[in-house]
Steps between C-alpha positions, in 0.01 A plus 500: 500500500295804521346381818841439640632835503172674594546252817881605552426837477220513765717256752779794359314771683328327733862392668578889539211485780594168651824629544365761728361268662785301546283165332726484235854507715333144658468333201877612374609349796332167461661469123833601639491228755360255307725611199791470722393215642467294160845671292723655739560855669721577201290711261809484197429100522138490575245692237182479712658664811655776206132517386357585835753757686477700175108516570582544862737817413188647294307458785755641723516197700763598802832327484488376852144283340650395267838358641284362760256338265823308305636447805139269631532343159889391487432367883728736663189632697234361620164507292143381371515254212271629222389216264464593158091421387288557190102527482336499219137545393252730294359846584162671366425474103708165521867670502788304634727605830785339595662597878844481610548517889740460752346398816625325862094406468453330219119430683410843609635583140266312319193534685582906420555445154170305485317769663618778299408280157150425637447878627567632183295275282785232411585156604821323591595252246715184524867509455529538144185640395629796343893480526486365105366805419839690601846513429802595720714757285657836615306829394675828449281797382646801346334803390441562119651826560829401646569269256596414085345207431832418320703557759283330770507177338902458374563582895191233597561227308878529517458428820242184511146671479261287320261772375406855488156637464315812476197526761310834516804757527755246635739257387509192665817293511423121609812285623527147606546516851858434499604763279269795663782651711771488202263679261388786792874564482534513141237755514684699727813446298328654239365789657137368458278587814236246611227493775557401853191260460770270246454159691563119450076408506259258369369656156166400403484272114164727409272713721146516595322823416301609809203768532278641711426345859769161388793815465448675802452149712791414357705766599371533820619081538863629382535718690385340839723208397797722447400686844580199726809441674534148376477541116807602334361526138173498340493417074119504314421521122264727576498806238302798748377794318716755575148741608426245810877508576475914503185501699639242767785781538 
């Protein structure tokens, strides 16, 4: 799990400066439409949509984007249709990667996606290649320091949470997907704080260790995948030492 939240932490601060950029408002948008498009524009009744405008208000996503956005996906406006995708396939020292996108290309998608796995010393896979490796749950990390271990798991597993572990400083609470939004507000009920990076994901079973040249390739390959427009989320089991992900800034 280690690898996980080493991952979630870099996309964590790495979102701060695609904000700026305005990269990260598109792909809010594109899981609000979709979102919408798939549940409803009724966020009380539809848990994915809840999921993504609380993201979108962290990102201080305007109002007016985000009406407009569930408006494209209920129909009431005119708007692309994103198709949900997955790639999968293996990056340097063997590590798997599994993509989520959203694309109105699924061709220009995956010759991208292709490119950015060969570029950084990787190959796409076939469907399947690596998904085994992962499993859907919701992740919630809290800090050590804000919370009694006690207390954190009455509130956690009251609520549905499956498990609660200690990784490096942080206590990770893992939900099945269903039950991630009812035990985010049992935390709050409680008066435990949790990070903003707390997501429904795909956690990896084990990880792979990587060093050297295979850790900074690797990073590089995340974070080029996670840079275009078309992926929505990027998973590995790659565990990077945290010196290359300090000297990549």
């Amino acid at each position: 799990m280690a690898g996980h939240s080493k991952w979630a932490n870099i996309k964590h601060k790495k979102g701060a400066e695609d904000a700026k950029r305005g990269k990260i408002f598109t792909k809010l948008v594109k899981e609000i439409i979709v979102a919408a498009r798939l549940g409803g524009g009724d966020p009380d009744a539809n848990p994915r949509l809840r999921t993504v405008l609380e993201k979108a208000k962290q990102n201080n996503l305007p109002k007016d984007n985000i009406d407009r956005a569930i408006k494209k996906g209920t129909g009431e406006l005119e708007g692309v249709n994103y198709e949900e995708t997955v790639y999968e396939g293996y990056g340097p020292g063997g590590a798997a990667v599994y993509v989520e996108s959203l694309s109105d290309n699924k061709n220009r998608t995956v010759a991208d996606v292709r490119h950015l796995f060969s570029k950084h010393g990787g190959n796409l896979g076939e469907n399947g290649c690596v998904s085994w490796m992962f499993d859907k749950k919701g992740w919630i990390p809290v800090n050590k320091n804000d919370a009694e271990e006690d207390v954190l798991m009455e509130a956690a597993l009251e609520a549905g949470a499956e498990d609660i572990r200690d990784e490096d400083g942080v206590f990770e609470v893992i939900t099945p997907p269903d039950a991630f939004e009812d035990v985010k507000a049992a935390l709050a009920a409680a008066q435990i704080p949790f990070g903003d990076e707390a997501e429904v994901t795909m956690l990896p079973q084990t990880t792979v260790s990587l060093g050297g040249t295979d850790a900074e390739k690797m990073l590089k390959l995340m974070n080029a995948l996670d840079d275009n427009d078309d992926v929505q989320r990027v998973h590995t089991n790659a565990d990077i030492p945290e010196e290359v992900i300090a000297a990549a800034g």
